[in-house]
PDB file of C-alpha atoms in Angstrom:
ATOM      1  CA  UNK A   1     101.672 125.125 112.250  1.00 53.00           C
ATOM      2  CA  UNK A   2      98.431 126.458 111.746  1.00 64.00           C
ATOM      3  CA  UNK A   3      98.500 129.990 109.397  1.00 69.00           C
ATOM      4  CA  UNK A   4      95.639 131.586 111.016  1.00 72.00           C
ATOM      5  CA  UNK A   5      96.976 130.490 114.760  1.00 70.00           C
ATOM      6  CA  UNK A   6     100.435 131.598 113.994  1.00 74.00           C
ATOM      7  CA  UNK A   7      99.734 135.063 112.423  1.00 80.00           C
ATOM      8  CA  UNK A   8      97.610 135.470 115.769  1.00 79.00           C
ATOM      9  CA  UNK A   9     100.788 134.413 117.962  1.00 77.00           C
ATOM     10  CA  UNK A  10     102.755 136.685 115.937  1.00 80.00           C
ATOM     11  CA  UNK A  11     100.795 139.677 115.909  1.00 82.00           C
ATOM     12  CA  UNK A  12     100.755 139.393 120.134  1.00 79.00           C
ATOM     13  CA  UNK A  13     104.821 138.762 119.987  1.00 78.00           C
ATOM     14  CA  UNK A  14     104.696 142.264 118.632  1.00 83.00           C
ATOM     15  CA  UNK A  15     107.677 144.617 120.691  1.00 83.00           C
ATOM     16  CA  UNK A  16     108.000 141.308 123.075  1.00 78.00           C
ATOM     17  CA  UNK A  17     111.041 139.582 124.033  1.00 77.00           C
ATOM     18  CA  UNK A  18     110.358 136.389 122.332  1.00 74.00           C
ATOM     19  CA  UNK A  19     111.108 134.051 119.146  1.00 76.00           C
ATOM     20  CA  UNK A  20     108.995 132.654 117.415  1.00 75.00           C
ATOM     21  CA  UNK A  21     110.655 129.450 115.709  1.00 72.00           C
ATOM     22  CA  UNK A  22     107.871 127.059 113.749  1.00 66.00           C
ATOM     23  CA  UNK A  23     110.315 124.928 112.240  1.00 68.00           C
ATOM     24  CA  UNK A  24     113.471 124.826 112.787  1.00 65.00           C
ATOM     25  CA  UNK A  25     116.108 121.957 111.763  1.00 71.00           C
ATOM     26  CA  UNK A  26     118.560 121.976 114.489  1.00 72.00           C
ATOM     27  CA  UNK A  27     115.579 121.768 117.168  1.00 81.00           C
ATOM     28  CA  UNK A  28     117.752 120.775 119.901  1.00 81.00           C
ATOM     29  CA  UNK A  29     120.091 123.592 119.719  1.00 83.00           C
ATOM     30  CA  UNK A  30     117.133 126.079 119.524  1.00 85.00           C
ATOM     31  CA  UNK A  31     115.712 124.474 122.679  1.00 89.00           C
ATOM     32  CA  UNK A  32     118.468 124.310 124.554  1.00 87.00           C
ATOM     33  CA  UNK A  33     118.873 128.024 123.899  1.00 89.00           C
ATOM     34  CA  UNK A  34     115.179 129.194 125.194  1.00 91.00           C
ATOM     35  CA  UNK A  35     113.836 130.292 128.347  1.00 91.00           C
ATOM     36  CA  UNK A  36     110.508 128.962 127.584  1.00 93.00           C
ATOM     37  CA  UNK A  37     109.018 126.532 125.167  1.00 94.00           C
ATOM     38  CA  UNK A  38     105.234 126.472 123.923  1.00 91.00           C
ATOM     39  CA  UNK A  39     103.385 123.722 122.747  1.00 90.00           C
ATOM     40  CA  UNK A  40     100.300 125.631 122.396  1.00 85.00           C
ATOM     41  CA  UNK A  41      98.270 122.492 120.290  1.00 82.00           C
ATOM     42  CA  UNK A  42      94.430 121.982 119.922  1.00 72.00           C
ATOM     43  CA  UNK A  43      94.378 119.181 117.363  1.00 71.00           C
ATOM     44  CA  UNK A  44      93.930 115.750 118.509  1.00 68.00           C
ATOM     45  CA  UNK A  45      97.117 113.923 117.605  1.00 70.00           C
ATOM     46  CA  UNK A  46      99.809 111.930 119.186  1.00 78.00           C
ATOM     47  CA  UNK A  47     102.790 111.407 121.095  1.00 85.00           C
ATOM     48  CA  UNK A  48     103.757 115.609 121.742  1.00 89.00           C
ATOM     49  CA  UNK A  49     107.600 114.924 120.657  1.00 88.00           C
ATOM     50  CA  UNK A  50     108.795 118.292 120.659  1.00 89.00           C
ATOM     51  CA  UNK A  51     107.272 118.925 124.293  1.00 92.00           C
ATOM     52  CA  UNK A  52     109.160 115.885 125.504  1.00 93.00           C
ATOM     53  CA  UNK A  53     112.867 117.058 123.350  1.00 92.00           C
ATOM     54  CA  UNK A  54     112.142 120.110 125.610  1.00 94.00           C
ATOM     55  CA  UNK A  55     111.783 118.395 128.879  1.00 95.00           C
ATOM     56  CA  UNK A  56     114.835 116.614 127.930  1.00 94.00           C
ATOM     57  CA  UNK A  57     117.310 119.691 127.831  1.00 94.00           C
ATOM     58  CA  UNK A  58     115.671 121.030 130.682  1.00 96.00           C
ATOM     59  CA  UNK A  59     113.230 123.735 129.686  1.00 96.00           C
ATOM     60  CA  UNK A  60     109.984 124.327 130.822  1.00 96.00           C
ATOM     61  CA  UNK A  61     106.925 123.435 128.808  1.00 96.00           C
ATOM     62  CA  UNK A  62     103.842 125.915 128.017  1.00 95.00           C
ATOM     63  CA  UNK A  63     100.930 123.433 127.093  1.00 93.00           C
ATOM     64  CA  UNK A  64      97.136 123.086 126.751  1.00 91.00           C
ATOM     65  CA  UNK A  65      95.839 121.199 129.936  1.00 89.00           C
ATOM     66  CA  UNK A  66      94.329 117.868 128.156  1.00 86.00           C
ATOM     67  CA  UNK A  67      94.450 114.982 129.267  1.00 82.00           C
ATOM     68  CA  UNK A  68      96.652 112.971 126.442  1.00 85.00           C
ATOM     69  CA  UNK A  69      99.503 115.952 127.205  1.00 88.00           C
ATOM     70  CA  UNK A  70      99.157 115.584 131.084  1.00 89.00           C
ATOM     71  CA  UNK A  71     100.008 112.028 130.977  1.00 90.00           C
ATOM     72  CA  UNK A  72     102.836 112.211 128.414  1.00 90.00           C
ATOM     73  CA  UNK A  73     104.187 115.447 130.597  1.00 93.00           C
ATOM     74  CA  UNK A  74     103.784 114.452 133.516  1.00 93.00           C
ATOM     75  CA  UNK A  75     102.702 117.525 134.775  1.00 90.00           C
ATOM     76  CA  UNK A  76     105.760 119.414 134.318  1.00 93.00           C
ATOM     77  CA  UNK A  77     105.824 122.529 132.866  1.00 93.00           C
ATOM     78  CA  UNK A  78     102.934 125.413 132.985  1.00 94.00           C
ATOM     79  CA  UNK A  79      99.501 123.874 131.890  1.00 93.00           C
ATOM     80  CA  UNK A  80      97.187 126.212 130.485  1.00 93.00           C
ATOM     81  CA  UNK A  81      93.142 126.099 130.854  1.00 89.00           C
ATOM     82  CA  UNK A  82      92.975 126.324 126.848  1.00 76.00           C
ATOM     83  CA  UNK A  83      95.464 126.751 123.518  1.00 74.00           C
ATOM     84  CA  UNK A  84      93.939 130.426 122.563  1.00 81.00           C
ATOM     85  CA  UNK A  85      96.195 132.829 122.469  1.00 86.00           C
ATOM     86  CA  UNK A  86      95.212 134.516 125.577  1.00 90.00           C
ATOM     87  CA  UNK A  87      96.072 131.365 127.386  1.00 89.00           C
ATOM     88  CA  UNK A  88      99.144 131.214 126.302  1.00 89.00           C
ATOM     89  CA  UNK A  89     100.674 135.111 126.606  1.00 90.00           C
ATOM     90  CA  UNK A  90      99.293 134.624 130.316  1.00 91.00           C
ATOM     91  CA  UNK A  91     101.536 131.903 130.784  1.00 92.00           C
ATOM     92  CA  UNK A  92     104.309 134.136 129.028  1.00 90.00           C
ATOM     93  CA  UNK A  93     103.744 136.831 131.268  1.00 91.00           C
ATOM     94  CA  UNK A  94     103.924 134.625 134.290  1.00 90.00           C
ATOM     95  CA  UNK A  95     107.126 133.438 133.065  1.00 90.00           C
ATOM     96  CA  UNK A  96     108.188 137.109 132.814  1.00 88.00           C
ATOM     97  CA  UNK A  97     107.681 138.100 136.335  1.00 90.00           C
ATOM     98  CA  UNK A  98     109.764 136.089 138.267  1.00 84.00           C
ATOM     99  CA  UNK A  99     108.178 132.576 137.708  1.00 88.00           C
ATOM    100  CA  UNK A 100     111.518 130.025 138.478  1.00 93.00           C
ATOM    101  CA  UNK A 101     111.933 128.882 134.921  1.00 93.00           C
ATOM    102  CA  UNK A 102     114.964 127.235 135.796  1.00 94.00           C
ATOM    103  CA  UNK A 103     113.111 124.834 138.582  1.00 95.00           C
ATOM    104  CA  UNK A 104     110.479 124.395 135.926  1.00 96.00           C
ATOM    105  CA  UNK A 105     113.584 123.420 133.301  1.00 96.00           C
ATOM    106  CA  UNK A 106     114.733 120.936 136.665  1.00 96.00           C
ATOM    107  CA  UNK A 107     111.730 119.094 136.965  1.00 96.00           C
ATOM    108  CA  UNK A 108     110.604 118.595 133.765  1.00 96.00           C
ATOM    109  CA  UNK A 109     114.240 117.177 132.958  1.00 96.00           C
ATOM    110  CA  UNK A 110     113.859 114.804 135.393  1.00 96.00           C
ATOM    111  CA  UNK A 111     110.192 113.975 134.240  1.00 96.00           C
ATOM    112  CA  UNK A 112     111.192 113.384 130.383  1.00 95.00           C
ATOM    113  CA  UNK A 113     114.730 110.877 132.289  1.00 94.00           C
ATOM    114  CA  UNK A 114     112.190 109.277 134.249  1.00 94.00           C
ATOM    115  CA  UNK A 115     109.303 108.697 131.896  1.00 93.00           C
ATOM    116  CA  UNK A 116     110.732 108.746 128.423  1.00 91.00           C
ATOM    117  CA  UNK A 117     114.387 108.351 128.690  1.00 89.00           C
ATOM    118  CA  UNK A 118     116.017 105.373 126.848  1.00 88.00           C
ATOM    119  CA  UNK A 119     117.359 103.881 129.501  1.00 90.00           C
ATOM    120  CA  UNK A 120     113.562 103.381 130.793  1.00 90.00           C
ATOM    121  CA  UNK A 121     112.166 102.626 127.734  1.00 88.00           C
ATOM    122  CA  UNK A 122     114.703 100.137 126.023  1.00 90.00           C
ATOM    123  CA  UNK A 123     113.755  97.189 128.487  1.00 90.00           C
ATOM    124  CA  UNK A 124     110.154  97.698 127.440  1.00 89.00           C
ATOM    125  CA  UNK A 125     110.985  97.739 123.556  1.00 86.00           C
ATOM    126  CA  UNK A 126     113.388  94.715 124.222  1.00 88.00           C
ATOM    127  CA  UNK A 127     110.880  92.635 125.921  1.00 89.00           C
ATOM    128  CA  UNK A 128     108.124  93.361 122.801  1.00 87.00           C
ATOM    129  CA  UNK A 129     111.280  92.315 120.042  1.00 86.00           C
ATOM    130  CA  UNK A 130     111.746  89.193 122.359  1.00 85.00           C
ATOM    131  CA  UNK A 131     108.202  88.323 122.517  1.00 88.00           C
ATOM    132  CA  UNK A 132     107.297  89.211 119.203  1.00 86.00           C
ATOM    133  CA  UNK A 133     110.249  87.537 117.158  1.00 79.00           C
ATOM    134  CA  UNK A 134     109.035  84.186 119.430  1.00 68.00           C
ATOM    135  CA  UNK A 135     106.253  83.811 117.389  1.00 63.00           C
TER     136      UNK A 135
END
């Protein structure tokens, strides 16, 4: 994670009920464990893996509103206009007063089993392996 971004997240988690968890081994444990999970990235890069592991264990998703997350999201989750901090602890809020977190968690599951779940993606890696060891 960035140092200068994360110092600024952690200054505004300050007296707030969250966790702040940059890197963590057992990631699916700690994500099936939170209420909320942010994915608060500006830099250009690709597939957003954590995001998705979210999605998959049901939690909602906190992320920047461009266009390469949109499409791998599906829309799930709680877009944001931008990745500044502000962005984000408005989102927090809004999960804090009574947004449905658990509906979020819902449909985002079923986005990530519909979109990115093996048994949806297998018969597209199979046909490339067939097609590819053919030649």
């Amino acid at each position: 994670a960035d140092p200068c971004y994360r110092s600024q997240l952690e200054i505004a988690a300050v007296d707030q009920p969250i966790t702040l968890r940059p890197e963590v081994e057992a990631l699916r444990g700690e994500l099936a464990r939170a209420h909320l999970v942010l994915y608060p990235t500006s830099l250009p890069e690709g597939f957003p893996d954590v995001a998705v592991e979210a999605m998959a264990v049901g939690r909602a998703v906190v992320w920047p509103d461009v266009a390469p997350l949109a499409e791998a999201l599906g829309g799930s989750g709680i877009a944001v206009a931008g990745a500044d901090v502000d962005s984000v602890r408005g989102a927090i809020v809004a999960a804090g007063s009574g947004l449905d977190l658990a509906r979020l968690g819902r449909e985002a599951h079923a986005v990530a089993q519909r979109r990115h779940s093996w048994q949806v993606l297998w018969p597209r890696w199979r046909s490339l392996l067939v097609s590819t060891a053919g030649r």
